[in-house]
XYZ file of C-alpha atoms in Angstrom:
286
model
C 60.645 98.887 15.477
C 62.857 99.482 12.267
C 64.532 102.455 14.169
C 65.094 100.439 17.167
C 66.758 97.831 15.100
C 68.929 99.208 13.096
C 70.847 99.944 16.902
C 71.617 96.585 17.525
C 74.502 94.331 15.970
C 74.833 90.694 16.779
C 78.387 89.795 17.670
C 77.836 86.124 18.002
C 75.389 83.521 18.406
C 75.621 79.700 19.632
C 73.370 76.872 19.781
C 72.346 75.923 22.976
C 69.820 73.072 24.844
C 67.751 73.547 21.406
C 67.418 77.526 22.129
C 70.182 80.082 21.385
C 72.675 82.236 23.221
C 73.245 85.357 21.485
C 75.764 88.869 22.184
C 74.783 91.969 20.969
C 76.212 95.436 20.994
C 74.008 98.877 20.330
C 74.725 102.114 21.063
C 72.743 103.427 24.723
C 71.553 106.792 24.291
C 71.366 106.322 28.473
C 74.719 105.199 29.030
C 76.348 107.668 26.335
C 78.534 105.174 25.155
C 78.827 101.392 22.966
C 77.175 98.945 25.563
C 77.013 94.681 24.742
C 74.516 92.453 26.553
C 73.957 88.336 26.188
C 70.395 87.004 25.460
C 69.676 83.334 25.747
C 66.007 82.338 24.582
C 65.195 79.097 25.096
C 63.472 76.675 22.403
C 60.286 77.999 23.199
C 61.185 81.461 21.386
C 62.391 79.376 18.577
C 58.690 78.465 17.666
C 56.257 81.607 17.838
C 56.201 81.763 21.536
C 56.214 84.905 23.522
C 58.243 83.665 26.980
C 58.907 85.515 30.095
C 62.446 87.184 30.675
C 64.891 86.860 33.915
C 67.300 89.815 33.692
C 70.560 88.756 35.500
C 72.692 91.672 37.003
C 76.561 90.261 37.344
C 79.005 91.358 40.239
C 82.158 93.546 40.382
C 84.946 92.630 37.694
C 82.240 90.856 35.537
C 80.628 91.614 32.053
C 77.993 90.010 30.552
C 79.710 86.766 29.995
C 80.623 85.308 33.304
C 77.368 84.442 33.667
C 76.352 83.207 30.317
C 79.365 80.884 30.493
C 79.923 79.806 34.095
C 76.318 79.282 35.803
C 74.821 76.727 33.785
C 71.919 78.594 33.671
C 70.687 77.229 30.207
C 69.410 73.554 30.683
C 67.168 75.148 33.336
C 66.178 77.988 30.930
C 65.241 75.854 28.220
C 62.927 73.606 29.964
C 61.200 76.123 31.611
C 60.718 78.273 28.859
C 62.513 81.370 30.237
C 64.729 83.487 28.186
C 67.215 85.321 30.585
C 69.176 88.371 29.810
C 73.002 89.285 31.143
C 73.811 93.019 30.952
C 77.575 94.344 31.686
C 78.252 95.417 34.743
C 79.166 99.105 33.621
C 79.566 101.475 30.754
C 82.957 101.253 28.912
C 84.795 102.693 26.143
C 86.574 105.426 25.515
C 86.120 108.791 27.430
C 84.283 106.847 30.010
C 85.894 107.364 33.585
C 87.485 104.844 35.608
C 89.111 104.961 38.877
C 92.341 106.452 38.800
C 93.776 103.688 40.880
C 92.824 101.127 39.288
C 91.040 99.338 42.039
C 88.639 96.335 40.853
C 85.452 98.276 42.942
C 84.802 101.388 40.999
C 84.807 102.701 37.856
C 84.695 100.203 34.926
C 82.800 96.596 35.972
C 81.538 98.195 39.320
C 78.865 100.307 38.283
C 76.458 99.701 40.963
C 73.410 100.226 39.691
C 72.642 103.622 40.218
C 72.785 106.364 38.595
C 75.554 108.643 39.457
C 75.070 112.173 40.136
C 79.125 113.403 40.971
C 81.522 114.367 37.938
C 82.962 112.542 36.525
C 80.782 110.063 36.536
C 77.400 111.054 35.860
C 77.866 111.380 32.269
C 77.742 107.739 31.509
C 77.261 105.797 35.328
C 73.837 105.855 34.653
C 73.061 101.601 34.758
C 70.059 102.047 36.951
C 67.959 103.486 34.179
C 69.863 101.261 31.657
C 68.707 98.077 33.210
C 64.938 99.245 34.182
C 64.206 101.220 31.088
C 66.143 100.831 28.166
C 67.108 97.574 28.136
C 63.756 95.829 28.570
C 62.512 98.666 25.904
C 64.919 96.663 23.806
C 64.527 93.548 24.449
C 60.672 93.450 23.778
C 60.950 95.448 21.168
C 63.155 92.848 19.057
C 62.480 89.291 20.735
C 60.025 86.769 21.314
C 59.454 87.466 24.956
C 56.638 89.040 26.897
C 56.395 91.715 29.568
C 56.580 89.292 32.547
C 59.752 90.070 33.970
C 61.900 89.002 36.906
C 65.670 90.031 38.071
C 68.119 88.096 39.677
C 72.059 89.090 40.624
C 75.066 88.389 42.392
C 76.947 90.068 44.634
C 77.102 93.907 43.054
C 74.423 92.294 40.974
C 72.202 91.034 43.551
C 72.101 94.327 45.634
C 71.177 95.882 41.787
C 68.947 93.021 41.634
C 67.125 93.817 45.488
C 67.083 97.033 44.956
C 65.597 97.146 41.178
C 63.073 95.384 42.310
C 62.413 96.737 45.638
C 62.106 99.967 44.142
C 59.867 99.315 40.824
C 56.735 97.667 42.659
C 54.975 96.090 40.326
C 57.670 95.835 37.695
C 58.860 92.239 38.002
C 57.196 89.198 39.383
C 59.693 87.994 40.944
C 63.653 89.025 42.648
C 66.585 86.702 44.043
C 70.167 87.068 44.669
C 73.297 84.900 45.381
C 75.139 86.515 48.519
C 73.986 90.211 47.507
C 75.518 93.530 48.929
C 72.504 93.335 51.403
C 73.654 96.468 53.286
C 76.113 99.188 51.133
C 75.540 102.183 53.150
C 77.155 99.980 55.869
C 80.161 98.341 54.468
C 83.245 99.731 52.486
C 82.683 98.438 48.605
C 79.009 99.751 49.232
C 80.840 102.950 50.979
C 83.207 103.731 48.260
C 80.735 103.151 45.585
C 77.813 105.488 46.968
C 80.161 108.310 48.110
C 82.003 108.631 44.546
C 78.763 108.452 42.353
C 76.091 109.714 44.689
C 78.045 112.120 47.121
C 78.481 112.245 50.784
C 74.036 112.621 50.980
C 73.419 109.319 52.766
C 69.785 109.931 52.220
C 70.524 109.719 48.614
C 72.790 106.148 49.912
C 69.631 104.755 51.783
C 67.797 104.773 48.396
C 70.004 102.395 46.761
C 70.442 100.079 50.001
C 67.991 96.708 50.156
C 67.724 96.665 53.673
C 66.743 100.312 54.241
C 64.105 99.685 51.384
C 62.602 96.348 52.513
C 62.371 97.393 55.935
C 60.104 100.152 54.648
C 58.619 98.248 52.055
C 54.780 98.124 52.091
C 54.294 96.243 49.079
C 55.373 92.371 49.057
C 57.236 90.545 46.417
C 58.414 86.939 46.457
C 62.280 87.146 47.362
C 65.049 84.109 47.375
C 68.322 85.145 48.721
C 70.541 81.993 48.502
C 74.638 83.042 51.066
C 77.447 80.631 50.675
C 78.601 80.315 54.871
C 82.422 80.160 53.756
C 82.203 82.984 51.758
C 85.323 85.238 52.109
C 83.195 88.413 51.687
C 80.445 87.659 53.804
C 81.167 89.342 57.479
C 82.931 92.458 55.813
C 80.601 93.454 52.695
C 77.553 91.108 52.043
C 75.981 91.510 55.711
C 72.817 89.221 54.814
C 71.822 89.393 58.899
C 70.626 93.163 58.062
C 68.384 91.944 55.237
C 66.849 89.278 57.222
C 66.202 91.910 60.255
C 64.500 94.525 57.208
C 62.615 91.576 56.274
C 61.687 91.058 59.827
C 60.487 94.518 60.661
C 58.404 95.091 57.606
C 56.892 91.504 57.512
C 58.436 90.983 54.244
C 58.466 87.546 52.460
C 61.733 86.644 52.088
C 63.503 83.330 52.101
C 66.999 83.297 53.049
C 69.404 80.225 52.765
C 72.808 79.883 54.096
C 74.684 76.868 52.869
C 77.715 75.670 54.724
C 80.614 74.984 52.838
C 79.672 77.136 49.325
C 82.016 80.330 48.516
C 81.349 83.644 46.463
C 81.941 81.820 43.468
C 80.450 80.817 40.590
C 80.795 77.039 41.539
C 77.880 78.450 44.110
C 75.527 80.248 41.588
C 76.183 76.891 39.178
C 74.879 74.834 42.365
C 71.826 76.649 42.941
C 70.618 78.340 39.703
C 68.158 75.759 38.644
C 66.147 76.168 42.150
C 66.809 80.023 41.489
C 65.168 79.442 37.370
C 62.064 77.616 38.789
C 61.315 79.730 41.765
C 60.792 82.683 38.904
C 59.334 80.393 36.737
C 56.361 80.086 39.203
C 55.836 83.302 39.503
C 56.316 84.339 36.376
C 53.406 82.266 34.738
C 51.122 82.570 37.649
């Protein structure tokens, strides 16, 4: 425990619905490089109680802030009794390898959540281990929270999120995702992404693709998958018809919700992330 501790440094810390949101940065022996993540634990934590954990896995451009500071997530937190944890989307600093061009969907804040196995980037693009080992190691090592776990994302975050979870049965009690990548080996940002860290083995694509892995999924999990209908992103990249059809085949139980009028914004997480906190609040503490 003393080891462990002496790798994290809190960067800031603010009062919130009686609980606290809190930044750190440590150094991930994973990720080879400085990481930060965002904690908030809710009033609960405060007072000798051991509370269950939502990780959150952000979307392309994102760090560990949007999240913490758009979604409203908090009020919900608080009375449930759920602390909820925002990683970044990617490793940074220097030496760590962007894309040359510059472009917003790989490289730094578009890791994916996989580990990469190409040069240049598998000396750092490692965020699937990050967020299913080290991180939790982490968090349980230095706060009040117990080893009930469940994962939510958006976007990037919510294919990490599907994925994650589809692929670590018995690991969290619970997955959902606002308008997730539901089908990367089929659409470009999913394309681009797979074919620079993984290579051009789309066997090694299909392993990091929701709907391949639901549709062969013979363990259940309870899934909420909430898709904004005007949603500028949502014929081209998010593709949620191909998760409903995996879900279909392999008799998963998954609830997806299309809501007219809602974009790929965080206007539409802030709508919805209350019914998002209490669906893995029941699961969580059953």
């Amino acid at each position: 425990m003393s080891e462990l501790a002496n790798e994290l440094e809190n960067v800031s810390a603010n009062k919130s619905f009686g609980g606290w949101h809190k930044q750190y940065r440590h150094y991930s022996r994973t990720l080879g490089c400085t990481m930060r993540f965002a904690v908030y634990l809710p009033p609960q934590a405060m007072v000798g109680e051991n509370v269950p954990v939502l990780y959150w896995l952000s979307g392309l451009t994102c760090t560990d802030e949007n999240f913490m500071q758009k979604a409203g997530a908090q009020l919900a937190a608080a009375e449930l009794g759920v602390a909820i944890v925002a990683p970044d989307t990617s490793p940074r600093g220097e030496g760590v390898p962007d894309d040359p061009e510059a472009a917003y969907d790989l490289g730094l804040g578009a890791g994916f959540y996989v580990n990469a196995t190409e040069a240049p980037w598998s000396r750092h693009y490692r965020m699937y281990d990050y967020v299913v080992n080290e991180l939790p190691e982490l968090i349980e090592a230095h706060f009040p929270v117990n080893d009930r776990r469940a994962i939510s994302g958006h976007s990037m975050g919510g294919h990490g999120a599907l994925t994650i979870a589809l692929r670590n049965p018995g690991r969290y009690c619970s997955v959902s995702a606002f308008s997730p990548i539901s089908n990367p080996v089929n659409c470009p940002w999913g394309q681009k992404a797979f074919r620079a860290y993984l290579g051009d083995d789309q066997a090694l694509w299909q392993g990091h693709d929701a709907s391949v892995l639901m549709s062969e999924a013979s363990q259940s999990l309870p899934t909420l998958v909430d898709q904004g209908m005007d949603d500028d992103f949502l014929e081209r990249e998010l593709k949620p018809e191909a998760l409903e059809e995996a879900a279909r085949v392999s008799g998963f139980p998954l609830t997806l919700r299309r809501h007219e009028g809602y974009d790929h914004s965080y206007y539409f997480i802030a709508s919805f992330i209350a019914e998002h906190l209490q669906f893995h609040h029941r699961h969580l503490i059953s």
